[in-house]
PDB file of C-alpha atoms in Angstrom:
ATOM      1  CA  MET K 132      29.142 -18.668  -0.993  1.00  0.00           C
ATOM      2  CA  ILE K 133      27.331 -15.268  -0.725  1.00  0.00           C
ATOM      3  CA  VAL K 134      23.519 -16.331  -2.350  1.00  0.00           C
ATOM      4  CA  ARG K 135      21.756 -13.553  -3.860  1.00  0.00           C
ATOM      5  CA  LEU K 136      17.880 -13.941  -4.886  1.00  0.00           C
ATOM      6  CA  ASP K 137      15.672 -11.573  -6.408  1.00  0.00           C
ATOM      7  CA  GLN K 138      12.682 -12.202  -5.126  1.00  0.00           C
ATOM      8  CA  VAL K 139       9.490 -10.687  -7.496  1.00  0.00           C
ATOM      9  CA  ASP K 140       6.532  -9.005  -5.633  1.00  0.00           C
ATOM     10  CA  GLY K 141       7.764  -9.810  -1.938  1.00  0.00           C
ATOM     11  CA  GLN K 142       7.643 -13.247  -2.809  1.00  0.00           C
ATOM     12  CA  HIS K 143       9.536 -15.920  -1.452  1.00  0.00           C
ATOM     13  CA  PHE K 144       9.145 -18.892  -3.199  1.00  0.00           C
ATOM     14  CA  ILE K 145      12.338 -20.601  -2.694  1.00  0.00           C
ATOM     15  CA  THR K 146      15.514 -19.719   0.005  1.00  0.00           C
ATOM     16  CA  ASN K 147      19.409 -20.113   0.677  1.00  0.00           C
ATOM     17  CA  ARG K 148      19.252 -23.072   1.745  1.00  0.00           C
ATOM     18  CA  ASP K 149      17.237 -24.554  -0.853  1.00  0.00           C
ATOM     19  CA  VAL K 150      20.436 -22.860  -3.247  1.00  0.00           C
ATOM     20  CA  MET K 151      22.383 -24.231  -1.070  1.00  0.00           C
ATOM     21  CA  ALA K 152      21.665 -27.943  -1.052  1.00  0.00           C
ATOM     22  CA  TYR K 153      21.112 -27.189  -5.035  1.00  0.00           C
ATOM     23  CA  LEU K 154      24.462 -27.006  -6.383  1.00  0.00           C
ATOM     24  CA  THR K 155      25.033 -28.672  -3.875  1.00  0.00           C
ATOM     25  CA  ARG K 156      23.424 -31.791  -4.478  1.00  0.00           C
ATOM     26  CA  ASP K 157      21.733 -31.485  -0.598  1.00  0.00           C
ATOM     27  CA  GLY K 158      25.341 -32.053  -0.209  1.00  0.00           C
ATOM     28  CA  ASN K 159      26.371 -34.924  -1.926  1.00  0.00           C
ATOM     29  CA  ASP K 160      28.840 -32.497  -3.508  1.00  0.00           C
ATOM     30  CA  PRO K 161      30.814 -29.373  -1.429  1.00  0.00           C
ATOM     31  CA  ILE K 162      31.536 -26.706  -2.810  1.00  0.00           C
ATOM     32  CA  LEU K 163      33.077 -24.834   0.505  1.00  0.00           C
ATOM     33  CA  GLY K 164      36.440 -25.406   0.529  1.00  0.00           C
ATOM     34  CA  LYS K 165      37.316 -26.265  -2.582  1.00  0.00           C
ATOM     35  CA  ALA K 166      40.510 -24.845  -4.837  1.00  0.00           C
ATOM     36  CA  TYR K 167      38.379 -22.515  -7.956  1.00  0.00           C
ATOM     37  CA  THR K 168      40.495 -24.463 -10.445  1.00  0.00           C
ATOM     38  CA  ASP K 169      38.252 -27.474  -9.108  1.00  0.00           C
ATOM     39  CA  VAL K 170      34.782 -25.652  -9.220  1.00  0.00           C
ATOM     40  CA  ASN K 171      32.915 -25.867 -12.378  1.00  0.00           C
ATOM     41  CA  PHE K 172      30.880 -22.926 -12.911  1.00  0.00           C
ATOM     42  CA  ARG K 173      28.850 -23.877 -15.567  1.00  0.00           C
ATOM     43  CA  GLN K 174      28.278 -27.012 -14.143  1.00  0.00           C
ATOM     44  CA  LEU K 175      26.751 -25.407 -11.090  1.00  0.00           C
ATOM     45  CA  GLU K 176      24.508 -22.832 -12.808  1.00  0.00           C
ATOM     46  CA  THR K 177      22.951 -26.011 -14.970  1.00  0.00           C
ATOM     47  CA  ARG K 178      22.128 -27.650 -11.417  1.00  0.00           C
ATOM     48  CA  LEU K 179      20.289 -24.748 -10.316  1.00  0.00           C
ATOM     49  CA  ARG K 180      18.748 -24.539 -13.747  1.00  0.00           C
ATOM     50  CA  GLN K 181      17.367 -28.191 -13.545  1.00  0.00           C
ATOM     51  CA  HIS K 182      14.993 -27.195 -10.666  1.00  0.00           C
ATOM     52  CA  GLY K 183      11.748 -25.749 -11.657  1.00  0.00           C
ATOM     53  CA  LEU K 184      11.668 -22.810  -9.131  1.00  0.00           C
ATOM     54  CA  VAL K 185      14.727 -21.455 -10.920  1.00  0.00           C
ATOM     55  CA  LYS K 186      13.716 -19.047 -13.676  1.00  0.00           C
ATOM     56  CA  THR K 187      17.736 -17.853 -14.014  1.00  0.00           C
ATOM     57  CA  CYS K 188      21.062 -18.279 -12.192  1.00  0.00           C
ATOM     58  CA  GLN K 189      24.493 -16.817 -12.287  1.00  0.00           C
ATOM     59  CA  VAL K 190      27.604 -18.224 -10.554  1.00  0.00           C
ATOM     60  CA  SER K 191      30.736 -15.868 -10.222  1.00  0.00           C
ATOM     61  CA  ARG K 192      33.816 -14.892  -8.108  1.00  0.00           C
ATOM     62  CA  ASP K 193      34.119 -11.672  -7.050  1.00  0.00           C
ATOM     63  CA  LEU K 194      37.483  -9.774  -6.086  1.00  0.00           C
ATOM     64  CA  ASN K 195      37.415 -11.199  -2.174  1.00  0.00           C
ATOM     65  CA  GLY K 196      37.384 -14.775  -3.324  1.00  0.00           C
ATOM     66  CA  ASP K 197      33.476 -14.953  -2.754  1.00  0.00           C
ATOM     67  CA  LEU K 198      31.540 -17.332  -5.153  1.00  0.00           C
ATOM     68  CA  LEU K 199      28.371 -15.363  -5.707  1.00  0.00           C
ATOM     69  CA  VAL K 200      25.086 -16.840  -6.559  1.00  0.00           C
ATOM     70  CA  ARG K 201      22.474 -14.849  -8.212  1.00  0.00           C
ATOM     71  CA  VAL K 202      18.981 -16.277  -8.609  1.00  0.00           C
ATOM     72  CA  GLU K 203      15.416 -15.642 -10.133  1.00  0.00           C
ATOM     73  CA  PRO K 204      12.628 -17.544  -9.260  1.00  0.00           C
ATOM     74  CA  PRO K 205      10.038 -17.528 -12.449  1.00  0.00           C
ATOM     75  CA  ARG K 206       6.902 -14.776 -11.426  1.00  0.00           C
ATOM     76  CA  PRO K 207       3.275 -16.903 -11.324  1.00  0.00           C
ATOM     77  CA  LEU K 208       0.181 -15.561 -13.179  1.00  0.00           C
ATOM     78  CA  ALA K 209      -2.376 -18.323 -12.352  1.00  0.00           C
ATOM     79  CA  ARG K 210      -2.192 -21.808  -9.988  1.00  0.00           C
ATOM     80  CA  LEU K 211      -3.362 -25.018 -11.936  1.00  0.00           C
ATOM     81  CA  VAL K 212      -5.796 -26.523  -8.953  1.00  0.00           C
ATOM     82  CA  ASN K 213      -7.558 -30.295  -9.441  1.00  0.00           C
ATOM     83  CA  MET K 214     -10.962 -30.172  -9.846  1.00  0.00           C
ATOM     84  CA  PRO K 215     -14.125 -32.877  -8.993  1.00  0.00           C
ATOM     85  CA  ASP K 216     -13.775 -34.931 -12.707  1.00  0.00           C
ATOM     86  CA  ASP K 217     -11.199 -32.602 -14.052  1.00  0.00           C
ATOM     87  CA  GLU K 218      -8.176 -33.270 -16.422  1.00  0.00           C
ATOM     88  CA  THR K 219      -5.594 -31.671 -14.912  1.00  0.00           C
ATOM     89  CA  ARG K 220      -5.550 -33.956 -12.101  1.00  0.00           C
ATOM     90  CA  ARG K 221      -1.937 -34.600 -14.307  1.00  0.00           C
ATOM     91  CA  VAL K 222      -0.187 -31.301 -13.892  1.00  0.00           C
ATOM     92  CA  GLY K 223      -2.684 -29.285 -11.148  1.00  0.00           C
ATOM     93  CA  GLY K 224      -0.544 -28.298  -8.070  1.00  0.00           C
ATOM     94  CA  GLN K 225       1.564 -26.275 -10.476  1.00  0.00           C
ATOM     95  CA  TYR K 226       1.749 -22.334 -11.747  1.00  0.00           C
ATOM     96  CA  VAL K 227       2.296 -20.836 -14.646  1.00  0.00           C
ATOM     97  CA  SER K 228       4.850 -18.944 -14.986  1.00  0.00           C
ATOM     98  CA  GLU K 229       5.408 -15.711 -17.091  1.00  0.00           C
ATOM     99  CA  GLU K 230       7.247 -17.553 -20.538  1.00  0.00           C
ATOM    100  CA  GLY K 231       4.170 -20.342 -20.116  1.00  0.00           C
ATOM    101  CA  ARG K 232       6.337 -22.570 -18.238  1.00  0.00           C
ATOM    102  CA  PHE K 233       4.687 -24.190 -15.502  1.00  0.00           C
ATOM    103  CA  PHE K 234       6.596 -25.211 -12.111  1.00  0.00           C
ATOM    104  CA  PRO K 235       5.778 -26.672  -9.589  1.00  0.00           C
ATOM    105  CA  VAL K 236       4.437 -24.987  -5.512  1.00  0.00           C
ATOM    106  CA  SER K 237       6.929 -24.020  -3.233  1.00  0.00           C
ATOM    107  CA  MET K 238       7.049 -24.773   1.086  1.00  0.00           C
ATOM    108  CA  ASN K 239       8.047 -21.651   1.554  1.00  0.00           C
ATOM    109  CA  TYR K 240       4.997 -19.612  -0.393  1.00  0.00           C
ATOM    110  CA  THR K 241       2.076 -19.739  -2.002  1.00  0.00           C
ATOM    111  CA  ALA K 242       1.330 -16.732  -3.833  1.00  0.00           C
ATOM    112  CA  ARG K 243      -2.138 -14.617  -4.194  1.00  0.00           C
ATOM    113  CA  VAL K 244      -3.238 -15.526  -8.219  1.00  0.00           C
ATOM    114  CA  PRO K 245      -6.150 -16.973  -9.777  1.00  0.00           C
ATOM    115  CA  LEU K 246      -6.948 -20.448  -9.876  1.00  0.00           C
ATOM    116  CA  LEU K 247      -6.796 -22.039 -13.787  1.00  0.00           C
ATOM    117  CA  SER K 248      -8.414 -25.508 -14.248  1.00  0.00           C
ATOM    118  CA  GLY K 249      -9.923 -27.199 -17.180  1.00  0.00           C
ATOM    119  CA  ALA K 250     -10.046 -29.901 -19.585  1.00  0.00           C
ATOM    120  CA  TYR K 251      -7.651 -27.966 -21.820  1.00  0.00           C
ATOM    121  CA  PHE K 252      -4.940 -28.829 -20.037  1.00  0.00           C
ATOM    122  CA  ALA K 253      -5.314 -32.302 -20.252  1.00  0.00           C
ATOM    123  CA  SER K 254      -3.260 -31.902 -23.291  1.00  0.00           C
ATOM    124  CA  ASN K 255      -1.804 -29.263 -23.053  1.00  0.00           C
ATOM    125  CA  ARG K 256       1.421 -29.048 -20.852  1.00  0.00           C
ATOM    126  CA  SER K 257       2.848 -25.421 -20.993  1.00  0.00           C
ATOM    127  CA  LEU K 258       1.354 -21.957 -22.363  1.00  0.00           C
ATOM    128  CA  ALA K 259       4.274 -20.988 -24.165  1.00  0.00           C
ATOM    129  CA  SER K 260       3.888 -21.884 -27.294  1.00  0.00           C
ATOM    130  CA  GLU K 261       2.266 -19.373 -30.258  1.00  0.00           C
ATOM    131  CA  ARG K 262      -0.870 -21.486 -30.511  1.00  0.00           C
ATOM    132  CA  ASN K 263      -1.534 -20.741 -25.936  1.00  0.00           C
ATOM    133  CA  ARG K 264      -0.221 -17.084 -26.804  1.00  0.00           C
ATOM    134  CA  PRO K 265      -3.494 -15.718 -26.154  1.00  0.00           C
ATOM    135  CA  LEU K 266      -4.460 -17.201 -23.209  1.00  0.00           C
ATOM    136  CA  LEU K 267      -1.805 -16.156 -21.550  1.00  0.00           C
ATOM    137  CA  ASP K 268      -1.851 -13.103 -22.687  1.00  0.00           C
ATOM    138  CA  LEU K 269      -4.966 -12.892 -20.986  1.00  0.00           C
ATOM    139  CA  LEU K 270      -3.358 -13.865 -17.828  1.00  0.00           C
ATOM    140  CA  LYS K 271      -0.862 -11.290 -18.434  1.00  0.00           C
ATOM    141  CA  ARG K 272      -3.615  -8.787 -18.742  1.00  0.00           C
ATOM    142  CA  ILE K 273      -5.661  -9.791 -15.704  1.00  0.00           C
ATOM    143  CA  GLN K 274      -2.122  -9.804 -13.379  1.00  0.00           C
ATOM    144  CA  GLN K 275      -0.937  -6.797 -14.674  1.00  0.00           C
ATOM    145  CA  ASP K 276      -4.306  -5.153 -14.370  1.00  0.00           C
ATOM    146  CA  SER K 277      -5.311  -4.057 -10.362  1.00  0.00           C
ATOM    147  CA  PHE K 278      -8.856  -4.338 -11.236  1.00  0.00           C
ATOM    148  CA  TRP K 279      -8.729  -7.673 -12.611  1.00  0.00           C
ATOM    149  CA  ARG K 280      -6.403  -8.949 -10.764  1.00  0.00           C
ATOM    150  CA  ALA K 281      -8.577  -8.066  -7.497  1.00  0.00           C
ATOM    151  CA  GLN K 282     -11.380  -9.129  -9.416  1.00  0.00           C
ATOM    152  CA  ILE K 283     -10.758 -12.395 -10.622  1.00  0.00           C
ATOM    153  CA  VAL K 284     -10.375 -15.569  -8.563  1.00  0.00           C
ATOM    154  CA  GLU K 285     -10.844 -18.710 -11.165  1.00  0.00           C
ATOM    155  CA  LEU K 286     -10.401 -19.211 -15.086  1.00  0.00           C
ATOM    156  CA  SER K 287     -11.375 -22.217 -16.146  1.00  0.00           C
ATOM    157  CA  VAL K 288     -10.844 -23.928 -20.447  1.00  0.00           C
ATOM    158  CA  ASN K 289     -12.540 -25.850 -21.380  1.00  0.00           C
ATOM    159  CA  ARG K 290     -11.238 -28.682 -24.189  1.00  0.00           C
ATOM    160  CA  SER K 291     -12.459 -26.117 -26.565  1.00  0.00           C
ATOM    161  CA  GLY K 292     -10.326 -23.165 -24.974  1.00  0.00           C
ATOM    162  CA  GLU K 293     -13.137 -21.437 -24.393  1.00  0.00           C
ATOM    163  CA  VAL K 294     -12.766 -19.760 -21.338  1.00  0.00           C
ATOM    164  CA  THR K 295     -15.166 -18.763 -18.125  1.00  0.00           C
ATOM    165  CA  MET K 296     -14.310 -16.423 -15.357  1.00  0.00           C
ATOM    166  CA  TRP K 297     -15.151 -16.167 -11.884  1.00  0.00           C
ATOM    167  CA  PRO K 298     -15.236 -13.082  -9.868  1.00  0.00           C
ATOM    168  CA  GLN K 299     -14.703 -11.903  -6.287  1.00  0.00           C
ATOM    169  CA  LEU K 300     -17.973 -10.458  -5.524  1.00  0.00           C
ATOM    170  CA  GLY K 301     -21.081 -11.713  -7.642  1.00  0.00           C
ATOM    171  CA  GLN K 302     -22.709 -14.360  -7.843  1.00  0.00           C
ATOM    172  CA  HIS K 303     -22.005 -14.162 -11.971  1.00  0.00           C
ATOM    173  CA  GLN K 304     -19.598 -16.684 -14.304  1.00  0.00           C
ATOM    174  CA  LEU K 305     -17.764 -14.134 -16.836  1.00  0.00           C
ATOM    175  CA  GLU K 306     -17.815 -16.041 -20.545  1.00  0.00           C
ATOM    176  CA  LEU K 307     -15.116 -14.260 -23.011  1.00  0.00           C
ATOM    177  CA  GLY K 308     -14.912 -17.771 -25.644  1.00  0.00           C
ATOM    178  CA  GLU K 309     -11.779 -17.976 -26.969  1.00  0.00           C
ATOM    179  CA  PRO K 310      -9.298 -15.176 -25.816  1.00  0.00           C
ATOM    180  CA  VAL K 311      -9.237 -13.178 -28.993  1.00  0.00           C
ATOM    181  CA  ASN K 312     -10.126  -9.571 -29.086  1.00  0.00           C
ATOM    182  CA  LEU K 313      -9.474  -9.030 -25.470  1.00  0.00           C
ATOM    183  CA  ASP K 314      -9.613  -5.057 -25.396  1.00  0.00           C
ATOM    184  CA  ALA K 315     -13.353  -5.144 -27.555  1.00  0.00           C
ATOM    185  CA  LYS K 316     -14.330  -7.945 -24.068  1.00  0.00           C
ATOM    186  CA  PHE K 317     -12.883  -6.232 -21.499  1.00  0.00           C
ATOM    187  CA  GLN K 318     -13.909  -2.385 -22.593  1.00  0.00           C
ATOM    188  CA  LYS K 319     -17.636  -4.515 -22.404  1.00  0.00           C
ATOM    189  CA  LEU K 320     -16.558  -6.430 -18.958  1.00  0.00           C
ATOM    190  CA  LYS K 321     -16.403  -2.863 -17.602  1.00  0.00           C
ATOM    191  CA  LEU K 322     -18.996  -1.884 -19.290  1.00  0.00           C
ATOM    192  CA  PHE K 323     -20.937  -4.558 -17.296  1.00  0.00           C
ATOM    193  CA  TYR K 324     -19.491  -3.369 -13.945  1.00  0.00           C
ATOM    194  CA  THR K 325     -19.587  -0.061 -13.896  1.00  0.00           C
ATOM    195  CA  ASN K 326     -23.370   0.446 -15.793  1.00  0.00           C
ATOM    196  CA  ILE K 327     -24.994  -2.520 -15.205  1.00  0.00           C
ATOM    197  CA  LEU K 328     -24.707  -3.454 -11.640  1.00  0.00           C
ATOM    198  CA  PRO K 329     -24.885  -0.509  -9.827  1.00  0.00           C
ATOM    199  CA  ALA K 330     -28.264  -0.099 -11.144  1.00  0.00           C
ATOM    200  CA  LYS K 331     -29.469  -4.026 -11.794  1.00  0.00           C
ATOM    201  CA  GLY K 332     -27.795  -5.228  -8.663  1.00  0.00           C
ATOM    202  CA  TRP K 333     -24.594  -7.715  -7.742  1.00  0.00           C
ATOM    203  CA  ASP K 334     -26.741 -10.544  -7.494  1.00  0.00           C
ATOM    204  CA  ALA K 335     -29.074 -10.002 -10.643  1.00  0.00           C
ATOM    205  CA  TYR K 336     -27.380 -12.243 -13.178  1.00  0.00           C
ATOM    206  CA  HIS K 337     -25.638 -15.636 -12.938  1.00  0.00           C
ATOM    207  CA  ARG K 338     -24.435 -15.635 -16.585  1.00  0.00           C
ATOM    208  CA  VAL K 339     -22.270 -12.711 -18.387  1.00  0.00           C
ATOM    209  CA  ASN K 340     -21.356 -13.781 -21.552  1.00  0.00           C
ATOM    210  CA  VAL K 341     -18.644 -11.310 -23.667  1.00  0.00           C
ATOM    211  CA  GLN K 342     -17.752 -13.370 -26.828  1.00  0.00           C
ATOM    212  CA  TYR K 343     -20.110 -11.861 -29.085  1.00  0.00           C
ATOM    213  CA  ARG K 344     -18.768  -8.803 -30.865  1.00  0.00           C
ATOM    214  CA  ASN K 345     -20.925  -5.515 -30.021  1.00  0.00           C
ATOM    215  CA  GLN K 346     -23.441  -7.782 -27.681  1.00  0.00           C
ATOM    216  CA  ILE K 347     -22.805  -7.995 -23.193  1.00  0.00           C
ATOM    217  CA  VAL K 348     -25.358 -11.598 -22.768  1.00  0.00           C
ATOM    218  CA  CYS K 349     -26.515 -11.276 -19.076  1.00  0.00           C
ATOM    219  CA  GLU K 350     -28.901 -13.721 -17.738  1.00  0.00           C
TER     220      GLU K 350
END
């Protein structure tokens, strides 16, 4: 059996040993030594897909008679965490994938992604729906931009879906409101970091609000 893991950005959420355990149900249904006529490829793929650390998989046979198992883990955008008095306690300790699906943390690897919390997740157990597309787009924008990926370390979403972000540098919080009109809001944030902070200093403000049109509110 040959296991091929399509790792994403060097992330090692899953190992060859994990895949073998998933396929054989922790050794209770061994595969090696079986005739191929007794091996159900589709059933093996179904077993793999039942695990949250498997995004896609394919089981096949090559010309040498080896069983090929290709597995791709999900790619994380953020990590849900439990905060004091936070209603995400029931879903905390999971990652959010690029598809908006929640998947479990791994014993093998901890991804460097922003933390995510807030009462919003008490009633939203996935970001894959059209309703949650704006929030997922926000997480993708942060992940895809090297500046924001390094600067944004935490996001909180209140019950109404309004987002507050905390940066790596500075004592301020960034208030986006609902995650819509992101181009305009991030342009204002870039203006704040390139023009306002250099003139006023990194500790001049504790609150920056960009949710209103044509305004940057700094306090």
